[in-house]
Short mmCIF file of C-alpha atoms and ligand atoms in Angstrom, two decimals:
data_model
loop_
_atom_site.label_atom_id
_atom_site.label_comp_id
_atom_site.label_asym_id
_atom_site.label_seq_id
_atom_site.Cartn_x
_atom_site.Cartn_y
_atom_site.Cartn_z
CA MET T 15 11.55 31.52 -17.83
CA HIS T 16 10.43 28.07 -19.01
CA VAL T 17 12.76 25.30 -17.88
CA LEU T 18 12.65 21.85 -19.48
CA LEU T 19 13.62 19.20 -16.92
CA LEU T 20 14.99 15.88 -18.16
CA SER T 21 16.40 13.14 -15.95
CA ASP T 22 17.49 9.52 -16.12
CA ILE T 23 17.36 9.15 -19.89
CA HIS T 24 19.52 6.03 -19.56
CA SER T 25 20.51 5.72 -23.22
CA ASN T 26 16.89 5.40 -24.35
CA LEU T 27 16.86 7.37 -27.60
CA GLU T 28 13.24 6.57 -28.50
CA ALA T 29 11.99 7.88 -25.13
CA LEU T 30 14.12 11.03 -25.38
CA GLU T 31 12.89 11.79 -28.90
CA ALA T 32 9.28 11.36 -27.79
CA CYS T 33 9.78 13.76 -24.86
CA LEU T 34 11.44 16.40 -27.03
CA ALA T 35 8.68 16.12 -29.63
CA ALA T 36 6.01 16.54 -26.95
CA ALA T 37 7.72 19.26 -24.90
CA PRO T 38 6.12 22.71 -25.00
CA ALA T 39 8.39 25.68 -25.87
CA TYR T 40 11.18 26.27 -23.34
CA ASP T 41 14.05 28.71 -22.76
CA VAL T 42 16.54 26.39 -21.12
CA ALA T 43 16.94 22.63 -20.72
CA VAL T 44 18.43 21.10 -17.58
CA ASN T 45 19.55 17.48 -17.40
CA LEU T 46 19.54 15.93 -13.93
CA GLY T 47 21.89 13.05 -14.71
CA ASP T 48 22.07 9.41 -15.75
CA VAL T 49 22.20 10.29 -19.41
CA VAL T 50 23.55 6.76 -20.00
CA GLY T 51 23.39 3.27 -18.49
CA TYR T 52 20.85 0.44 -19.13
CA GLY T 53 19.81 1.38 -22.68
CA ALA T 54 21.50 0.72 -26.00
CA SER T 55 21.91 4.20 -27.54
CA PRO T 56 24.51 5.98 -25.37
CA ASN T 57 26.25 7.97 -28.13
CA GLU T 58 23.02 9.06 -29.81
CA VAL T 59 21.51 10.13 -26.48
CA ILE T 60 24.62 12.07 -25.45
CA ASP T 61 24.78 13.84 -28.83
CA ARG T 62 21.10 14.76 -28.67
CA SER T 63 21.37 15.91 -25.02
CA ARG T 64 24.43 18.06 -25.64
CA ASN T 65 22.55 19.82 -28.43
CA LEU T 66 19.94 20.96 -25.91
CA GLY T 67 22.37 23.15 -23.95
CA LYS T 68 25.01 23.13 -21.27
CA PHE T 69 23.19 22.46 -18.01
CA PHE T 70 23.93 18.99 -16.66
CA VAL T 71 24.65 17.29 -13.36
CA ARG T 72 26.27 13.90 -13.33
CA GLY T 73 24.44 10.75 -12.24
CA ASN T 74 25.79 7.59 -10.66
CA HIS T 75 25.51 5.70 -13.98
CA ASP T 76 27.35 8.50 -15.78
CA LYS T 77 30.16 8.21 -13.23
CA ALA T 78 30.24 4.41 -13.52
CA ALA T 79 30.29 4.41 -17.32
CA ALA T 80 33.04 7.05 -17.27
CA GLY T 81 35.14 4.90 -14.94
CA LEU T 82 34.90 7.36 -12.04
CA THR T 83 33.36 4.90 -9.57
CA GLU T 84 33.87 1.25 -8.84
CA LEU T 85 31.26 -1.10 -10.22
CA LYS T 86 31.02 -3.19 -7.07
CA GLU T 87 28.40 -0.80 -5.67
CA PHE T 88 26.16 -1.66 -8.62
CA ASN T 89 23.92 -4.69 -8.96
CA PRO T 90 25.27 -7.15 -11.58
CA ILE T 91 22.90 -6.06 -14.37
CA ALA T 92 23.61 -2.36 -13.83
CA GLY T 93 27.33 -3.12 -13.67
CA LEU T 94 27.22 -5.05 -16.94
CA ALA T 95 25.36 -2.20 -18.60
CA ALA T 96 27.89 0.33 -17.31
CA LEU T 97 30.77 -1.73 -18.73
CA TRP T 98 28.95 -2.17 -22.05
CA THR T 99 28.38 1.61 -22.17
CA ARG T 100 32.06 2.36 -21.47
CA GLU T 101 33.09 0.02 -24.30
CA HIS T 102 30.65 1.54 -26.78
CA LEU T 103 31.06 5.26 -26.13
CA ASN T 104 33.18 7.15 -28.62
CA PRO T 105 36.25 8.83 -27.08
CA GLU T 106 34.73 12.31 -27.23
CA ASN T 107 31.55 11.28 -25.44
CA LEU T 108 33.48 9.30 -22.84
CA GLU T 109 35.57 12.36 -22.08
CA TRP T 110 32.47 14.57 -21.94
CA LEU T 111 30.86 12.15 -19.47
CA ARG T 112 33.98 12.29 -17.27
CA THR T 113 33.77 16.06 -16.95
CA LEU T 114 30.10 16.35 -15.98
CA PRO T 115 29.72 18.44 -12.81
CA HIS T 116 28.77 17.26 -9.36
CA GLY T 117 25.44 18.79 -8.26
CA PRO T 118 23.96 21.03 -7.00
CA ILE T 119 24.21 23.44 -9.90
CA GLN T 120 22.40 26.74 -10.29
CA ILE T 121 21.38 28.91 -13.21
CA GLU T 122 22.06 32.63 -12.95
CA ASP T 123 18.57 33.84 -13.84
CA LEU T 124 16.82 31.36 -11.54
CA PRO T 125 17.54 32.44 -7.95
CA GLY T 126 16.50 30.08 -5.16
CA ILE T 127 16.52 27.05 -7.45
CA GLN T 128 19.07 24.25 -7.61
CA PHE T 129 19.50 21.06 -9.63
CA VAL T 130 20.91 17.77 -8.33
CA HIS T 131 20.92 14.09 -9.25
CA GLY T 132 20.20 12.37 -5.90
CA SER T 133 19.78 14.80 -3.03
CA PRO T 134 21.25 18.24 -2.31
CA VAL T 135 23.13 16.64 0.59
CA ASP T 136 24.58 13.66 -1.33
CA GLU T 137 24.50 13.20 -5.11
CA ASP T 138 24.08 9.42 -4.77
CA GLU T 139 21.30 9.43 -2.15
CA TYR T 140 17.81 8.21 -3.08
CA VAL T 141 14.95 10.49 -2.01
CA VAL T 142 12.09 8.00 -2.29
CA THR T 143 9.87 8.77 0.69
CA LEU T 144 8.78 11.89 2.53
CA ARG T 145 10.97 10.74 5.39
CA ASP T 146 14.00 10.77 3.03
CA ALA T 147 12.99 14.24 1.86
CA ILE T 148 12.70 16.02 5.21
CA GLU T 149 16.39 16.54 5.95
CA PRO T 150 17.26 17.84 2.46
CA LEU T 151 14.15 20.04 2.50
CA LEU T 152 15.19 21.60 5.81
CA LEU T 153 18.94 21.84 5.16
CA SER T 154 18.96 22.99 1.60
CA ALA T 155 19.73 26.63 0.83
CA ALA T 156 17.44 26.67 -2.22
CA THR T 157 13.67 26.97 -1.99
CA ILE T 158 13.20 24.64 -4.95
CA THR T 159 15.39 21.64 -5.72
CA PHE T 160 14.87 19.62 -8.88
CA PHE T 161 16.25 16.11 -8.53
CA GLY T 162 16.24 12.71 -10.24
CA HIS T 163 17.80 9.31 -9.45
CA THR T 164 14.65 7.56 -8.10
CA HIS T 165 12.82 7.45 -11.46
CA LEU T 166 9.64 8.46 -9.59
CA GLN T 167 7.78 11.54 -10.81
CA GLY T 168 6.41 13.90 -8.18
CA SER T 169 7.09 16.40 -5.42
CA PHE T 170 7.84 16.64 -1.70
CA SER T 171 7.21 19.91 0.10
CA SER T 172 7.49 21.39 3.54
CA SER T 173 6.58 24.53 5.46
CA GLN T 174 7.41 25.29 9.10
CA VAL T 175 4.44 23.21 10.19
CA ALA T 176 3.54 20.66 7.53
CA THR T 177 4.92 18.35 4.86
CA ASP T 178 3.28 16.96 1.76
CA VAL T 179 3.75 14.55 -1.16
CA PHE T 180 2.34 15.00 -4.65
CA ARG T 181 2.23 12.27 -7.28
CA PRO T 182 0.51 13.19 -10.56
CA GLU T 183 -2.55 11.13 -11.40
CA TYR T 184 -3.18 10.35 -15.05
CA LYS T 185 -6.34 9.15 -16.77
CA THR T 186 -4.91 6.83 -19.41
CA VAL T 187 -2.12 4.29 -19.68
CA GLY T 188 -1.05 4.93 -23.25
CA GLN T 189 -1.68 8.52 -24.31
CA SER T 190 0.20 11.78 -23.92
CA GLU T 191 -0.89 13.52 -20.75
CA SER T 192 0.18 16.28 -18.42
CA ALA T 193 -0.63 17.36 -14.87
CA GLN T 194 -0.27 20.89 -13.53
CA PHE T 195 1.25 21.48 -10.12
CA PRO T 196 1.23 25.12 -8.92
CA LEU T 197 3.87 25.86 -6.26
CA LYS T 198 2.78 27.72 -3.12
CA VAL T 199 4.58 30.68 -1.60
CA GLY T 200 6.36 29.91 1.67
CA LEU T 201 6.93 26.21 0.97
CA ARG T 202 10.17 24.45 0.10
CA TYR T 203 10.10 21.83 -2.64
CA LEU T 204 11.99 18.79 -3.87
CA ILE T 205 10.65 18.00 -7.34
CA ASN T 206 11.43 15.03 -9.58
CA PRO T 207 10.43 15.23 -13.28
CA GLY T 208 10.52 11.43 -13.47
CA SER T 209 12.70 9.29 -15.70
CA VAL T 210 12.75 9.77 -19.46
CA GLY T 211 14.17 6.38 -20.30
CA GLN T 212 13.33 3.93 -17.51
CA PRO T 213 10.31 4.95 -15.38
CA ARG T 214 9.78 2.92 -12.20
CA ASP T 215 6.36 4.07 -11.03
CA GLY T 216 4.46 1.41 -12.95
CA ASP T 217 3.80 3.75 -15.89
CA TRP T 218 5.84 2.79 -18.97
CA ARG T 219 5.48 6.20 -20.63
CA ALA T 220 8.51 8.49 -20.78
CA ALA T 221 8.43 11.21 -18.11
CA PHE T 222 9.61 14.80 -18.03
CA ALA T 223 8.55 18.16 -16.59
CA LEU T 224 8.49 21.81 -17.42
CA TYR T 225 8.81 24.60 -14.84
CA ASP T 226 7.50 28.10 -15.53
CA SER T 227 9.34 30.39 -13.11
CA ASP T 228 6.94 33.32 -13.74
CA SER T 229 3.72 31.50 -12.89
CA ARG T 230 5.53 29.04 -10.56
CA ILE T 231 3.74 26.09 -12.15
CA VAL T 232 5.36 22.71 -12.73
CA SER T 233 3.78 20.65 -15.49
CA PHE T 234 4.49 16.95 -15.26
CA HIS T 235 4.28 15.06 -18.55
CA ARG T 236 3.99 11.43 -19.69
CA VAL T 237 4.39 10.45 -23.32
CA PRO T 238 4.19 7.12 -25.12
CA TYR T 239 7.26 6.24 -27.19
CA ASN T 240 8.49 3.52 -29.53
CA LEU T 241 9.01 0.96 -26.77
CA LYS T 242 9.50 -1.95 -29.15
CA ARG T 243 12.37 -0.25 -30.95
CA ALA T 244 14.12 0.62 -27.67
CA GLN T 245 13.70 -3.00 -26.51
CA ASP T 246 14.94 -4.42 -29.82
CA ARG T 247 18.07 -2.29 -29.61
CA ILE T 248 18.79 -3.60 -26.09
CA LEU T 249 18.37 -7.21 -27.23
CA ALA T 250 20.43 -6.66 -30.39
CA ALA T 251 23.22 -5.20 -28.26
CA ASN T 252 23.25 -8.37 -26.12
CA LEU T 253 22.50 -6.36 -23.01
CA PRO T 254 20.58 -8.29 -20.29
CA GLN T 255 17.06 -9.15 -21.45
CA ARG T 256 15.60 -7.81 -18.21
CA LEU T 257 16.60 -4.30 -19.27
CA ALA T 258 14.22 -4.63 -22.21
CA THR T 259 11.32 -6.29 -20.39
CA ARG T 260 11.28 -3.86 -17.47
CA LEU T 261 10.64 -0.94 -19.84
CA ALA T 262 7.21 -2.36 -20.69
CA ALA T 263 6.29 -2.69 -17.02
CA GLY T 264 7.62 0.71 -15.98
CA ARG T 265 9.60 -0.94 -13.17
ZN1 LIG E 312 18.92 6.59 -13.01
#
């Protein structure tokens, strides 16, 4: 089975469209949360995402925009964007956001695999470093966990005796590229497809991944998108300017 992995779209319609246009054929799409927040196209991104299928976990920005968490845990810019999103969502999409499930979720035909937003232990936890990854790698029931939340594309793995980090290396800064990552038998993995709509690894291109469960290969992808249009929408919506500028820096 070919699984399309999308995470942290953050209301960036241009980035989502570019990923979907570049994605190879897939059987199922899984969304790892933060469909909204930061960007200026929440309704369009929700509509487009819902058309891809039914597999979603909720992210912290989804919860905040839906009014399920208090905004005081957010920094001021993120809090403003969450409020803006809540005000601009149509009633149907707001209700849909409210009912998104808590991770981990599983898919029947994919045994040993789970999908979460933050970590399998805590949906709001950031797994940024190998040190952060060790406990979830050891405690988790699934061999492979796909996660988001950090906006950093790559993988952490562990066996009984060793741990490892993989970050894809790309050759260009502005073209479509992909990197293959074959999974090894006997290792446990935490894998992040990267952020579609607000990458934070210094690479402005939209990120996603595809997992082939037959060959056990993850392909990480980066695709350029219409950055200017996404930025213009943010500015036209009177969202904080920083939310537009950071997209160009990939931070
Ligand atoms: Zn996010």
